[in-house]
CSV table of C-alpha atoms in Angstrom, one decimal:
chain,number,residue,atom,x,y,z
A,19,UNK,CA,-30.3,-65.8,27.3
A,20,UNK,CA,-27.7,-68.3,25.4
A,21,UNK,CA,-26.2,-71.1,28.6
A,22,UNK,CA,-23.4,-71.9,27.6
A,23,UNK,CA,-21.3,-74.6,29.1
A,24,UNK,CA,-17.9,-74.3,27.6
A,25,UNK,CA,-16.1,-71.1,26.6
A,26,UNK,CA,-16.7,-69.2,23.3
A,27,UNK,CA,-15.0,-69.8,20.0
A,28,UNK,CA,-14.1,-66.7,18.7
A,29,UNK,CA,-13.3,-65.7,14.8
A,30,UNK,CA,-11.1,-62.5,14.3
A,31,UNK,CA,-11.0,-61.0,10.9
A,32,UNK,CA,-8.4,-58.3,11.0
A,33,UNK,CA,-5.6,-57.2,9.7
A,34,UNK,CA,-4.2,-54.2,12.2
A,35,UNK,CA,-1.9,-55.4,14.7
A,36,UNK,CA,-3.0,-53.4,17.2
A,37,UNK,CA,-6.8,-54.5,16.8
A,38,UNK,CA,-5.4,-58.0,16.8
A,39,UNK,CA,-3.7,-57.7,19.9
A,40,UNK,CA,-6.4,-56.2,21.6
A,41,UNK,CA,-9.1,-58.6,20.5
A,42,UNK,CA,-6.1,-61.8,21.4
A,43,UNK,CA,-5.4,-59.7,25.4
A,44,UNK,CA,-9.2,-59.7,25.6
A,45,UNK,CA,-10.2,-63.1,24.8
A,46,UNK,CA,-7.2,-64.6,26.9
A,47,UNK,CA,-8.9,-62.4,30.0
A,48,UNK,CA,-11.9,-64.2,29.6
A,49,UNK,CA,-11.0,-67.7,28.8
A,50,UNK,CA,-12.4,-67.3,25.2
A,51,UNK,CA,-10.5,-69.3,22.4
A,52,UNK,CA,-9.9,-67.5,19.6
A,53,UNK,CA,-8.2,-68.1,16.3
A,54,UNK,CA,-7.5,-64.9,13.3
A,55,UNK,CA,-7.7,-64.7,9.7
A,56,UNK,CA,-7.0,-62.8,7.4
A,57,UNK,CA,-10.1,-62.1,5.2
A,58,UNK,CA,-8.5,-63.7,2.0
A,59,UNK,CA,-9.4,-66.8,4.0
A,60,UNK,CA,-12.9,-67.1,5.1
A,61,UNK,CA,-14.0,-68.4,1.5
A,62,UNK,CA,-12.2,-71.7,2.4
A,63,UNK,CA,-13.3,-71.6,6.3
A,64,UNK,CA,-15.4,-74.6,6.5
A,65,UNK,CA,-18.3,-73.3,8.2
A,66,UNK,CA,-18.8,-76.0,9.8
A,67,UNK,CA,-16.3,-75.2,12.0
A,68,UNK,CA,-17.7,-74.2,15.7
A,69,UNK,CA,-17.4,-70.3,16.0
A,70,UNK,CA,-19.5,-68.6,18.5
A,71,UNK,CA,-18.8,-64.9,18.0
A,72,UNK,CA,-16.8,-63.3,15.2
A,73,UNK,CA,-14.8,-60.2,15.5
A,74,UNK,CA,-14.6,-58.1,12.0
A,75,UNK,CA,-12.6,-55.0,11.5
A,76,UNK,CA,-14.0,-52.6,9.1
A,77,UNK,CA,-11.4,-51.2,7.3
A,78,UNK,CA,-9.5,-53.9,6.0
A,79,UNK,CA,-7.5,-53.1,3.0
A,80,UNK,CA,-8.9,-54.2,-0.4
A,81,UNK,CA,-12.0,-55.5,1.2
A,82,UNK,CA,-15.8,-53.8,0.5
A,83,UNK,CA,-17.1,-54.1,4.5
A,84,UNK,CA,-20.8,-54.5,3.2
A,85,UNK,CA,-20.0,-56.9,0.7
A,86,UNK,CA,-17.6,-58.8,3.0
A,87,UNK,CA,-20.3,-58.6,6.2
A,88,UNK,CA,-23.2,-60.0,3.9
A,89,UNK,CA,-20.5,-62.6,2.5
A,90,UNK,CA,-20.0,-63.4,6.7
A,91,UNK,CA,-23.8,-63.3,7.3
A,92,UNK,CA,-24.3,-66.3,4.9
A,93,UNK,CA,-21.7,-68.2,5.5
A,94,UNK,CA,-22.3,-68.2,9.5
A,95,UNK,CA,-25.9,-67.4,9.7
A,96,UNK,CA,-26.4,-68.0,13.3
A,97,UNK,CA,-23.1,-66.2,14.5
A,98,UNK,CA,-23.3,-62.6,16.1
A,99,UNK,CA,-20.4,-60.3,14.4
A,100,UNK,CA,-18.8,-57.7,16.0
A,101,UNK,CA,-17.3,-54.9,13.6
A,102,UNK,CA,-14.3,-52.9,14.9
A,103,UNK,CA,-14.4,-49.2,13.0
A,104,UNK,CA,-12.6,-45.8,12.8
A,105,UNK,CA,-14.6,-43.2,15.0
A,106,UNK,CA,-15.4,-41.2,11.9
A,107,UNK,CA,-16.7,-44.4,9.9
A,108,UNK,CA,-19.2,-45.4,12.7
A,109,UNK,CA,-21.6,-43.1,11.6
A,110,UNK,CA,-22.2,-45.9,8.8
A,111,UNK,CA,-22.8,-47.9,12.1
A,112,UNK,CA,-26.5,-48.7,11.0
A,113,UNK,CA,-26.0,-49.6,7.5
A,114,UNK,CA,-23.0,-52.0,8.5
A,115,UNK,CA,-25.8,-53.1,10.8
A,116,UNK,CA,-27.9,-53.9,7.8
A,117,UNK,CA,-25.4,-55.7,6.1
A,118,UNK,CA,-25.0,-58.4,9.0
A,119,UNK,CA,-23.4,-56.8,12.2
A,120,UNK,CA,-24.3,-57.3,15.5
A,121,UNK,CA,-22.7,-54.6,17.5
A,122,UNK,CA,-20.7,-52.0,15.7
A,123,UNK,CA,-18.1,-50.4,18.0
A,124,UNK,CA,-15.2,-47.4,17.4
A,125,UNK,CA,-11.6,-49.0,16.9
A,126,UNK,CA,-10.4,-47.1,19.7
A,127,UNK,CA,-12.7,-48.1,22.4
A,128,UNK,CA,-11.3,-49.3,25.4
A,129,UNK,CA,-10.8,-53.3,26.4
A,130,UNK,CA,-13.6,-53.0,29.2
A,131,UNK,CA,-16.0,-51.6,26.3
A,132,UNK,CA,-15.4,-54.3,24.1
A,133,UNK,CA,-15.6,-56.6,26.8
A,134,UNK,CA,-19.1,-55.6,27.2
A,135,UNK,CA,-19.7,-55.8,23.5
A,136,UNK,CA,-18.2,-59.0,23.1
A,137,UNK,CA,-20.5,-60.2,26.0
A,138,UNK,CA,-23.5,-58.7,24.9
A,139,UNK,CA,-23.4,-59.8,21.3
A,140,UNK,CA,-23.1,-63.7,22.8
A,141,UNK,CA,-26.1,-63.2,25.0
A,142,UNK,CA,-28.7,-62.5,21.9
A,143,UNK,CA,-31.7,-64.2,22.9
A,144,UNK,CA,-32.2,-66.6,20.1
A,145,UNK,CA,-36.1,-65.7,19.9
A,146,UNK,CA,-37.2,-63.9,17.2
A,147,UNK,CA,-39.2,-61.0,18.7
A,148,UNK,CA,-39.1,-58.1,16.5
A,149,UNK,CA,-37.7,-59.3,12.9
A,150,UNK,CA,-35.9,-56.4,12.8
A,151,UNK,CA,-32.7,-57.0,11.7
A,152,UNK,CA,-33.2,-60.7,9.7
A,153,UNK,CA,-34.3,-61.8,13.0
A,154,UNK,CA,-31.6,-60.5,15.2
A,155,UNK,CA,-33.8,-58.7,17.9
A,156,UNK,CA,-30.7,-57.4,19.1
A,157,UNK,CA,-27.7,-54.8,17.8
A,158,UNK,CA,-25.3,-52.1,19.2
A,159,UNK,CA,-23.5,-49.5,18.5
A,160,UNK,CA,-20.9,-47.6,20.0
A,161,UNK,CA,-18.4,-45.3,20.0
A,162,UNK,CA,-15.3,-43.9,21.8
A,163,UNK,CA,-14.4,-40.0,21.3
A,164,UNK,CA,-12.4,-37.6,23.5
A,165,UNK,CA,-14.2,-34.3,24.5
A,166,UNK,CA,-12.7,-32.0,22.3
A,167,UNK,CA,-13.7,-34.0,19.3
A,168,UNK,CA,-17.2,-34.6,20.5
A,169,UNK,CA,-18.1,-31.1,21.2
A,170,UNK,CA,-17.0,-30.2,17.4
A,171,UNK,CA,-19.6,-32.4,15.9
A,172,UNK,CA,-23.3,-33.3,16.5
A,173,UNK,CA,-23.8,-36.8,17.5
A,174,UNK,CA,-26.6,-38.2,15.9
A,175,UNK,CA,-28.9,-40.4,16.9
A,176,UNK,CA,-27.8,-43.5,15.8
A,177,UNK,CA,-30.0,-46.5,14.9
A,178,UNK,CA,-32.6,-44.0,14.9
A,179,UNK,CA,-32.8,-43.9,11.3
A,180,UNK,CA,-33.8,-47.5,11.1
A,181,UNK,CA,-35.7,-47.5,14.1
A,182,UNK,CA,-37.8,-44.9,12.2
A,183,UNK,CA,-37.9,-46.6,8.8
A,184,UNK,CA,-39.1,-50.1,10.6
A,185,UNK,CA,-42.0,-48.1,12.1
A,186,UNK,CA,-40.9,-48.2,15.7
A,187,UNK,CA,-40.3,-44.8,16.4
A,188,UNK,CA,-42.4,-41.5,15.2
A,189,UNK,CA,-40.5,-38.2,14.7
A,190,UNK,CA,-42.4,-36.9,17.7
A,191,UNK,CA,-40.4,-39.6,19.7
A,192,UNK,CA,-37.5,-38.8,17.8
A,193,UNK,CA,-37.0,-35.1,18.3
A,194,UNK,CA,-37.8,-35.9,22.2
A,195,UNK,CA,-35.0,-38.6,21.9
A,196,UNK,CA,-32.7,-36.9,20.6
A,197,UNK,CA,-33.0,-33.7,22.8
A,198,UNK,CA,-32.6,-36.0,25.6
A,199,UNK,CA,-29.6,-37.7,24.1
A,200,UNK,CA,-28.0,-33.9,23.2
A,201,UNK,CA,-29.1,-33.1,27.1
A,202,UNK,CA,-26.8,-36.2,28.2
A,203,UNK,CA,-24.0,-35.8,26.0
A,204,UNK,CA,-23.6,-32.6,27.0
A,205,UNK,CA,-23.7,-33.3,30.8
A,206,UNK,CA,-21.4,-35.6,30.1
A,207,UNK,CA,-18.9,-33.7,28.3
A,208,UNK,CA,-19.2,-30.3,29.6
A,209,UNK,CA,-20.3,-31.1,33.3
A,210,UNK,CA,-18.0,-34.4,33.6
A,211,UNK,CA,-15.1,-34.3,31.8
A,212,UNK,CA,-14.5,-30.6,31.8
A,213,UNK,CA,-15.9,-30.0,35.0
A,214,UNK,CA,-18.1,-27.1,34.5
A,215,UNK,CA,-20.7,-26.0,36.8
A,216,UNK,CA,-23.8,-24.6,36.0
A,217,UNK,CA,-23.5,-21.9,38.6
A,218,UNK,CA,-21.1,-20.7,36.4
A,219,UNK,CA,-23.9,-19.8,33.6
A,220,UNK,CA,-24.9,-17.2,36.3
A,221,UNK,CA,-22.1,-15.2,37.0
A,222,UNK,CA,-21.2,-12.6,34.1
A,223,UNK,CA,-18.7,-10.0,33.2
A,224,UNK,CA,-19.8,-6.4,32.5
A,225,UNK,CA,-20.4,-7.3,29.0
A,226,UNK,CA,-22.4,-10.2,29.9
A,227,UNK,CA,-20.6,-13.0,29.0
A,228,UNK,CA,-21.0,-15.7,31.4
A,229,UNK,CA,-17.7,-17.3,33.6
A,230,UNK,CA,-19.3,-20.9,31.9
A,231,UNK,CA,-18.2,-19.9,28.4
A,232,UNK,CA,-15.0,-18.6,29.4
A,233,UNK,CA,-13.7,-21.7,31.8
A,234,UNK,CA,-15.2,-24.3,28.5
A,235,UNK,CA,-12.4,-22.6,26.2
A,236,UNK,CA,-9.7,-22.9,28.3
A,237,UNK,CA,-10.8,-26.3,29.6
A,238,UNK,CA,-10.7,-27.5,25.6
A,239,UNK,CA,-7.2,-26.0,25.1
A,240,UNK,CA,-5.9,-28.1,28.2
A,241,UNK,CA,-5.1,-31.6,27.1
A,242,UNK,CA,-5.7,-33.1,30.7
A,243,UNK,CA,-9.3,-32.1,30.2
A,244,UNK,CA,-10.0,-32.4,26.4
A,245,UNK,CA,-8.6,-36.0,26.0
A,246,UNK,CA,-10.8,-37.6,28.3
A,247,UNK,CA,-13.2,-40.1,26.6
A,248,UNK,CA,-16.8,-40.4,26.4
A,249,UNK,CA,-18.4,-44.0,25.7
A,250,UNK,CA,-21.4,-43.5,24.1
A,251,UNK,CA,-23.3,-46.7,23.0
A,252,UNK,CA,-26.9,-47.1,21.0
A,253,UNK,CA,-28.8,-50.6,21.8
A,254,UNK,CA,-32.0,-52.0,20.6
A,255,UNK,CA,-32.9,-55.0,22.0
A,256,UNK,CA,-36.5,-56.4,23.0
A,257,UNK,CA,-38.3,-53.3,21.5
A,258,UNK,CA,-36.4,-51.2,24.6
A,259,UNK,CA,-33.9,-48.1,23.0
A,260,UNK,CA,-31.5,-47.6,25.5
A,261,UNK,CA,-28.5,-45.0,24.8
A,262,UNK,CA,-25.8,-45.4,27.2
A,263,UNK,CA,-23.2,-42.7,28.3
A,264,UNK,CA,-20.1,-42.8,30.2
A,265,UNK,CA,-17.7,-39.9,30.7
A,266,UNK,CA,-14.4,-39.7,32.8
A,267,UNK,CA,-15.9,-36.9,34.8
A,268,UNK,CA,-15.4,-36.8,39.2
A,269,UNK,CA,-18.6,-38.0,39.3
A,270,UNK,CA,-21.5,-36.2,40.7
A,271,UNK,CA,-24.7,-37.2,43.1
A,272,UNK,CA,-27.8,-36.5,40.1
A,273,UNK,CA,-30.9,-35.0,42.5
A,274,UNK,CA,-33.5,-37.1,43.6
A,275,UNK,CA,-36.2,-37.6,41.0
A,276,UNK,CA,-39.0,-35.9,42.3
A,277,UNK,CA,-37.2,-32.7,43.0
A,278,UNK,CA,-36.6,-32.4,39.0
A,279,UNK,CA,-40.0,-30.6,38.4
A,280,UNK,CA,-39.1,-27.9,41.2
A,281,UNK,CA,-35.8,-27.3,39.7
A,282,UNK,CA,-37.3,-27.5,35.6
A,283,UNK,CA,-40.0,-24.6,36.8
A,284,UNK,CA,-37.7,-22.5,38.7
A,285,UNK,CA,-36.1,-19.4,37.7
A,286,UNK,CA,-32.4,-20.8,37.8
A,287,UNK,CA,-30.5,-20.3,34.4
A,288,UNK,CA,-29.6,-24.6,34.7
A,289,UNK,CA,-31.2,-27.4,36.1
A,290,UNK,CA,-33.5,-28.6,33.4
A,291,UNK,CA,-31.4,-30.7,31.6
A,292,UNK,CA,-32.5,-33.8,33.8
A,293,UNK,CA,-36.3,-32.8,33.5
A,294,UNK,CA,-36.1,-32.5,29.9
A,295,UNK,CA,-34.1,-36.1,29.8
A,296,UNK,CA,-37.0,-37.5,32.6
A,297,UNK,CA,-40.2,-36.5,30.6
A,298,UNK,CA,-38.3,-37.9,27.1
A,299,UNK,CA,-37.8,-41.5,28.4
A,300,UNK,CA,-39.3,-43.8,30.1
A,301,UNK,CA,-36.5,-44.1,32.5
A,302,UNK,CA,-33.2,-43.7,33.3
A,303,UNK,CA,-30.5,-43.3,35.9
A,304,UNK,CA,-27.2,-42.9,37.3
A,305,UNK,CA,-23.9,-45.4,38.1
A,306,UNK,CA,-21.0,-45.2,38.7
A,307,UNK,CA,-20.7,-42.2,41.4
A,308,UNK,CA,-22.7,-40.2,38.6
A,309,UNK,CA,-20.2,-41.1,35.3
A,310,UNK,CA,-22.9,-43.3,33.7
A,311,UNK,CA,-26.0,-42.7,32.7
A,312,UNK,CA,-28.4,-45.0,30.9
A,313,UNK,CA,-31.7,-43.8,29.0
A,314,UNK,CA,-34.0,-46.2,28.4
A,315,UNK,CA,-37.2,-45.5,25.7
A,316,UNK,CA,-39.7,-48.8,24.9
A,317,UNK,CA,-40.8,-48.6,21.3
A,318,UNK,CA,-43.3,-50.0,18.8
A,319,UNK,CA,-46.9,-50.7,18.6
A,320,UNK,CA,-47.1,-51.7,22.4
A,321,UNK,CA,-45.1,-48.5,23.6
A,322,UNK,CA,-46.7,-46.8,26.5
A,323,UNK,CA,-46.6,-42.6,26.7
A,324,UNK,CA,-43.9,-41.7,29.0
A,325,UNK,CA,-45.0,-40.6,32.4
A,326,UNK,CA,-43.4,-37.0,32.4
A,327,UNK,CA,-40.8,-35.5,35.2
B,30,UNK,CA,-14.7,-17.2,5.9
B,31,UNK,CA,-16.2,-13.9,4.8
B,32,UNK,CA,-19.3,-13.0,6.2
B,33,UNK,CA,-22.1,-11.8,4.0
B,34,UNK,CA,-23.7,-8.5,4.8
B,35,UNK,CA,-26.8,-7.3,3.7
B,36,UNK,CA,-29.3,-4.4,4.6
B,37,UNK,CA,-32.8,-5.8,5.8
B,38,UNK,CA,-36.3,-3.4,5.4
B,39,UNK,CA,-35.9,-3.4,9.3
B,40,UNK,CA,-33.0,-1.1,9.0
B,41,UNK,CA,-30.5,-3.2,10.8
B,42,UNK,CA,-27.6,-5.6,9.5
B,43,UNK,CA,-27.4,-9.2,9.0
B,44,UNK,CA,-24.6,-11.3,8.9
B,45,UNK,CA,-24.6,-15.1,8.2
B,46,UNK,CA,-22.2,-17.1,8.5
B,47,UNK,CA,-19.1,-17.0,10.6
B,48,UNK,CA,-20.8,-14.6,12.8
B,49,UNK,CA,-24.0,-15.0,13.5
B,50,UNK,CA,-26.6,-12.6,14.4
B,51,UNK,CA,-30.8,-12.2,15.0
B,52,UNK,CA,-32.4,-9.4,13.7
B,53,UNK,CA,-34.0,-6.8,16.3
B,54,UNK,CA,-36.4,-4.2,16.0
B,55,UNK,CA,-37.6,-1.4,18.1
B,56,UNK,CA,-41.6,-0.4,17.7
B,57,UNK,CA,-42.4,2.0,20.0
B,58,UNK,CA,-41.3,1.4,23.7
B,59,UNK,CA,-40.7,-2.7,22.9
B,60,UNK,CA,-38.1,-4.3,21.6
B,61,UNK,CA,-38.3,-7.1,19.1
B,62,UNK,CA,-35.6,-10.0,18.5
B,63,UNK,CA,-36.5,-12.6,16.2
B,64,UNK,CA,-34.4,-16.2,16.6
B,65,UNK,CA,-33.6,-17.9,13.5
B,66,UNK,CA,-32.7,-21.8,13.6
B,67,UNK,CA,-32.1,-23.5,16.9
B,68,UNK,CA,-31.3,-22.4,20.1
B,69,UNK,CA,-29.1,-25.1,21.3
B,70,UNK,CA,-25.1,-24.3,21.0
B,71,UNK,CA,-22.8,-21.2,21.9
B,72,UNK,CA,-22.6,-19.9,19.2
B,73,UNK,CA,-26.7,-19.5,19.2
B,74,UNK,CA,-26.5,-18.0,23.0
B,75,UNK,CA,-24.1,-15.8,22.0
B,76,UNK,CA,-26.1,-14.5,19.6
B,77,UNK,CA,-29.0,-14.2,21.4
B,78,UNK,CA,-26.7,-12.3,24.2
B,79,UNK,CA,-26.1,-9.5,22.0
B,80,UNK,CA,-29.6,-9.2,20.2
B,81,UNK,CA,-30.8,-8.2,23.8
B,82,UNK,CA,-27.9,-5.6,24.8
B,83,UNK,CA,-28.7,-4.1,22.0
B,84,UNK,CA,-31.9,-3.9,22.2
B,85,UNK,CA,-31.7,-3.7,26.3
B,86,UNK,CA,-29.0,-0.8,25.8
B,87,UNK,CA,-31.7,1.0,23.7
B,88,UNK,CA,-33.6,1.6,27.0
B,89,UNK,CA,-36.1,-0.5,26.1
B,90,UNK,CA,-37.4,-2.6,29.2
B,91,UNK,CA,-40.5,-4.8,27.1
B,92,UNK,CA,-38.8,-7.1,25.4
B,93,UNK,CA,-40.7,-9.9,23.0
B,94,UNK,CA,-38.9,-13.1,21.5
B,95,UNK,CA,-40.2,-14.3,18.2
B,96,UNK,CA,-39.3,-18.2,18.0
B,97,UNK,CA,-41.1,-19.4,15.2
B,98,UNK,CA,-38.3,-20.0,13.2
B,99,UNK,CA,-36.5,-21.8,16.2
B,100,UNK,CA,-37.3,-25.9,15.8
B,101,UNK,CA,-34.8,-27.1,18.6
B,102,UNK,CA,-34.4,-25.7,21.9
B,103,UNK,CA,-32.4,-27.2,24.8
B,104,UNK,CA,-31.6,-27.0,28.1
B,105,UNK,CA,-29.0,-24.2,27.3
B,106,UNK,CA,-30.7,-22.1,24.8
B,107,UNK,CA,-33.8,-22.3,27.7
B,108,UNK,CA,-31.3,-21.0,30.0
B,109,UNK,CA,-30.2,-17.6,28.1
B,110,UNK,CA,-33.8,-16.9,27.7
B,111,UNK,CA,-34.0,-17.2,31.3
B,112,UNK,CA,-30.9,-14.8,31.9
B,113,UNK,CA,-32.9,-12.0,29.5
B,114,UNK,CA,-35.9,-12.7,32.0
B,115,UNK,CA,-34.6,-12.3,34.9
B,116,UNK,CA,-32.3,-9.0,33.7
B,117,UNK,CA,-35.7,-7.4,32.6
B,118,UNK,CA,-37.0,-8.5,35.8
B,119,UNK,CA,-34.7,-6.8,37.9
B,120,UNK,CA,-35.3,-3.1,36.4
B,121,UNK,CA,-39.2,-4.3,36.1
B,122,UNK,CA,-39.3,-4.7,32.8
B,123,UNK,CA,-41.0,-8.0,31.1
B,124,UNK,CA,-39.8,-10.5,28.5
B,125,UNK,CA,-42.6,-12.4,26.2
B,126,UNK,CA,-43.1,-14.4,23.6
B,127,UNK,CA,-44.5,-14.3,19.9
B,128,UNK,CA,-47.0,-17.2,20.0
B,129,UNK,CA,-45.0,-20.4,19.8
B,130,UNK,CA,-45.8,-23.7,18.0
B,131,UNK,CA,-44.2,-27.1,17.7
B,132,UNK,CA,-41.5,-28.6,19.2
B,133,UNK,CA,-40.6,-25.1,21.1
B,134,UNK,CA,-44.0,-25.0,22.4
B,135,UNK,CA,-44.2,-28.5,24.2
B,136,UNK,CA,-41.1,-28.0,25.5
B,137,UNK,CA,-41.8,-24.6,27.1
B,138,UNK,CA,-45.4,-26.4,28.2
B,139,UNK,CA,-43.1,-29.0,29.8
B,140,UNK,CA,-40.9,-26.5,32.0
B,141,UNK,CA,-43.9,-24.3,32.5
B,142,UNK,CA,-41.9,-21.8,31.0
B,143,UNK,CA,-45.2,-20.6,29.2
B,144,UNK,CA,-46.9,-19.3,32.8
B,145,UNK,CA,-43.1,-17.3,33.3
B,146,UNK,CA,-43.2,-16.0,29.3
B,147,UNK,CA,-46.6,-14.2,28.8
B,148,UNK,CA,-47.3,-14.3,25.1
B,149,UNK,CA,-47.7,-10.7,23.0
B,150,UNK,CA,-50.3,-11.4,21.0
């Protein structure tokens, strides 16, 4: 982990007023100096010039984000980027990645998710231990959807892709992964932010149709329910996958661990969500009164098997 | 979006699509529902749902579940299976399996689901 004994110099690249604001609010509430660019400028930024962190936004106007990303990368070689993009563009999270990004994140995320970001990105460790990104052993990705938005699409993986290419994860590991992931997501969506109970799969009409379906559509056609946000965010760092998820849910109290196999092999409709995420990764577990859940998966040559629910 | 009907050798209907649908058969006194592409979303458990009443509302209380074509199953899709178990269970009747494979298979190994499901060979 970096010390560092005076506070961060941070480049923003941006154009958007609103990103610009945000980015300036955030780095005045934590010390951070910052100073903003337009793009047109960083040719003639001597890169000599101290900069810790740089914050990029991805859709600047008249700009190619690869080219201008790989134009960054050489210029500041040893400075972790942070890319600001649409929701719908951060599925080209991983090839922004490629091109020279640290941490990818959704323009929309919240100041306490880019707070994180930001922090993460300067805490790279500087040793090389996996080469996978030029060296970087460390990138995130992550976004910020409502639930509405998030139930009409299928999340992918993300960094999978590469993860896969680079050798590190099979498509054994993969499917398991991303069942896991799907299992979390939709805990998060359905049982946090629209507050749906499982129970609920059990109790049916005459024609079957279960009192779950029915409450999920009219929770998506309320607004108080549908807007809430899910943060989801992909990190590789250290060989370790970790997918973190955080919804704006009541909260719930997850049962303890070594009940999941009971309630995976019982005849309950629900209840195996959990022991399919358990016997996936190698761990995970619950913050936040139950609105946060982390998955952790360790990858590569040395990977152990997971231990099962 | 218009739906696509066509008439299968099994003497049922098909639609793909909008609306979708698996195909049942009847031979003898069991009923036969085969599951095409994963069993993870609504739209899948709906369809599922109706496969059974219809075959259920046939009178037929042996019902078998061919998953071969399914390649992702989830916590939900798991759960509508279990809903057709434990209807058939109630009038002693039985749900089973075709002999599953893959991805489907570990993960009914995993949730034991494989002692609850016998298998109709």
């Amino acid at each position: 982990m970096e010390s560092r004994e005076s506070a961060p110099n941070v480049l923003i690249v941006a154009q958007s007023p609103e990103l610009l604001d945000t980015c300036r609010s955030v780095c005045s509430h934590l010390h951070w100096s910052e100073q903003s660019i337009p793009a047109t400028a960083l040719a003639h930024t001597d890169s000599g010039n101290h900069c810790d962190l740089i914050i990029a936004e991805a859709e600047l106007p008249g700009f190619e984000v690869g080219s201008l990303l790989r134009a960054m990368r050489m210029q500041f070689p040893q400075v972790p980027i942070v890319v600001f993009s649409a929701s719908e563009a951060v599925q080209g999270g991983p090839s922004l990645l490629e091109a020279g990004a640290t941490s990818v994140l959704s323009s929309d995320s919240s100041p306490q998710t880019l707070i994180e970001v930001l922090r993460n990105a300067l805490n790279v460790e500087t040793a090389r231990t996996s080469g996978l990104f030029e060296g970087r052993p460390f990138c995130e990705l992550s976004l910020s959807l409502d639930t509405s938005t998030a139930l009409q699409q299928r999340i992918p993986l993300l960094l999978a892709d590469i993860l896969e290419q680079r050798g590190y994860l099979d498509k054994s590991q993969r499917r398991r992964l991303d069942l896991a992931f799907q299992e979390a997501l939709t805990n998060a969506l359905e049982h946090g932010n629209l507050e749906l109970s499982s129970a609920w799969r059990e109790e049916t009409d005459s024609a079957g149709v279960d009192k779950y379906s029915a409450v999920k559509s009219l929770r998506l056609a309320d607004p108080h329910f549908a807007s809430r946000k899910v943060v989801i965010s992909f990190e590789f760092r250290d060989d370790i996958y970790s997918i973190r998820l955080r919804d704006e849910g009541p909260g719930f109290t997850p049962p303890p661990k070594d009940l999941l196999s009971a309630l995976a092999t019982s005849e309950k409709c629900s209840g195996r969500g959990l022991a399919i995420i358990a016997s996936s990764v190698d761990e995970f577990h619950y913050s936040n009164s139950g609105r946060e859940v982390i998955l952790r998966k360790r990858l590569g040559p040395s990977a152990a098997q997971p231990t099962g629910v | 979006m218009v739906p696509r009907r066509y008439q299968s050798a099994w003497n049922h209907y098909v639609l793909t699509g909008w609306d979708m649908e698996y195909v049942t058969e009847i031979v003898g006194n069991k009923g036969y529902i085969k599951i095409e592409g994963d069993l993870d979303s609504e739209q899948s458990g709906e369809a599922l749902r109706k496969a059974f009443n219809q075959v259920y509302d046939q009178g037929k209380r042996t019902i078998i579940l061919d998953l071969s074509g399914v390649q992702i199953i989830n916590s939900y899709g798991i759960g509508k299976i279990l809903m057709c178990y434990k209807r058939l269970k109630a009038d002693n009747g039985a749900l089973m399996v075709k002999p599953l494979q893959g991805f489907v298979k570990e993960t009914f190994e995993l949730l034991m689901l494989d002692k609850l499901l016998p298998q109709d060979e």
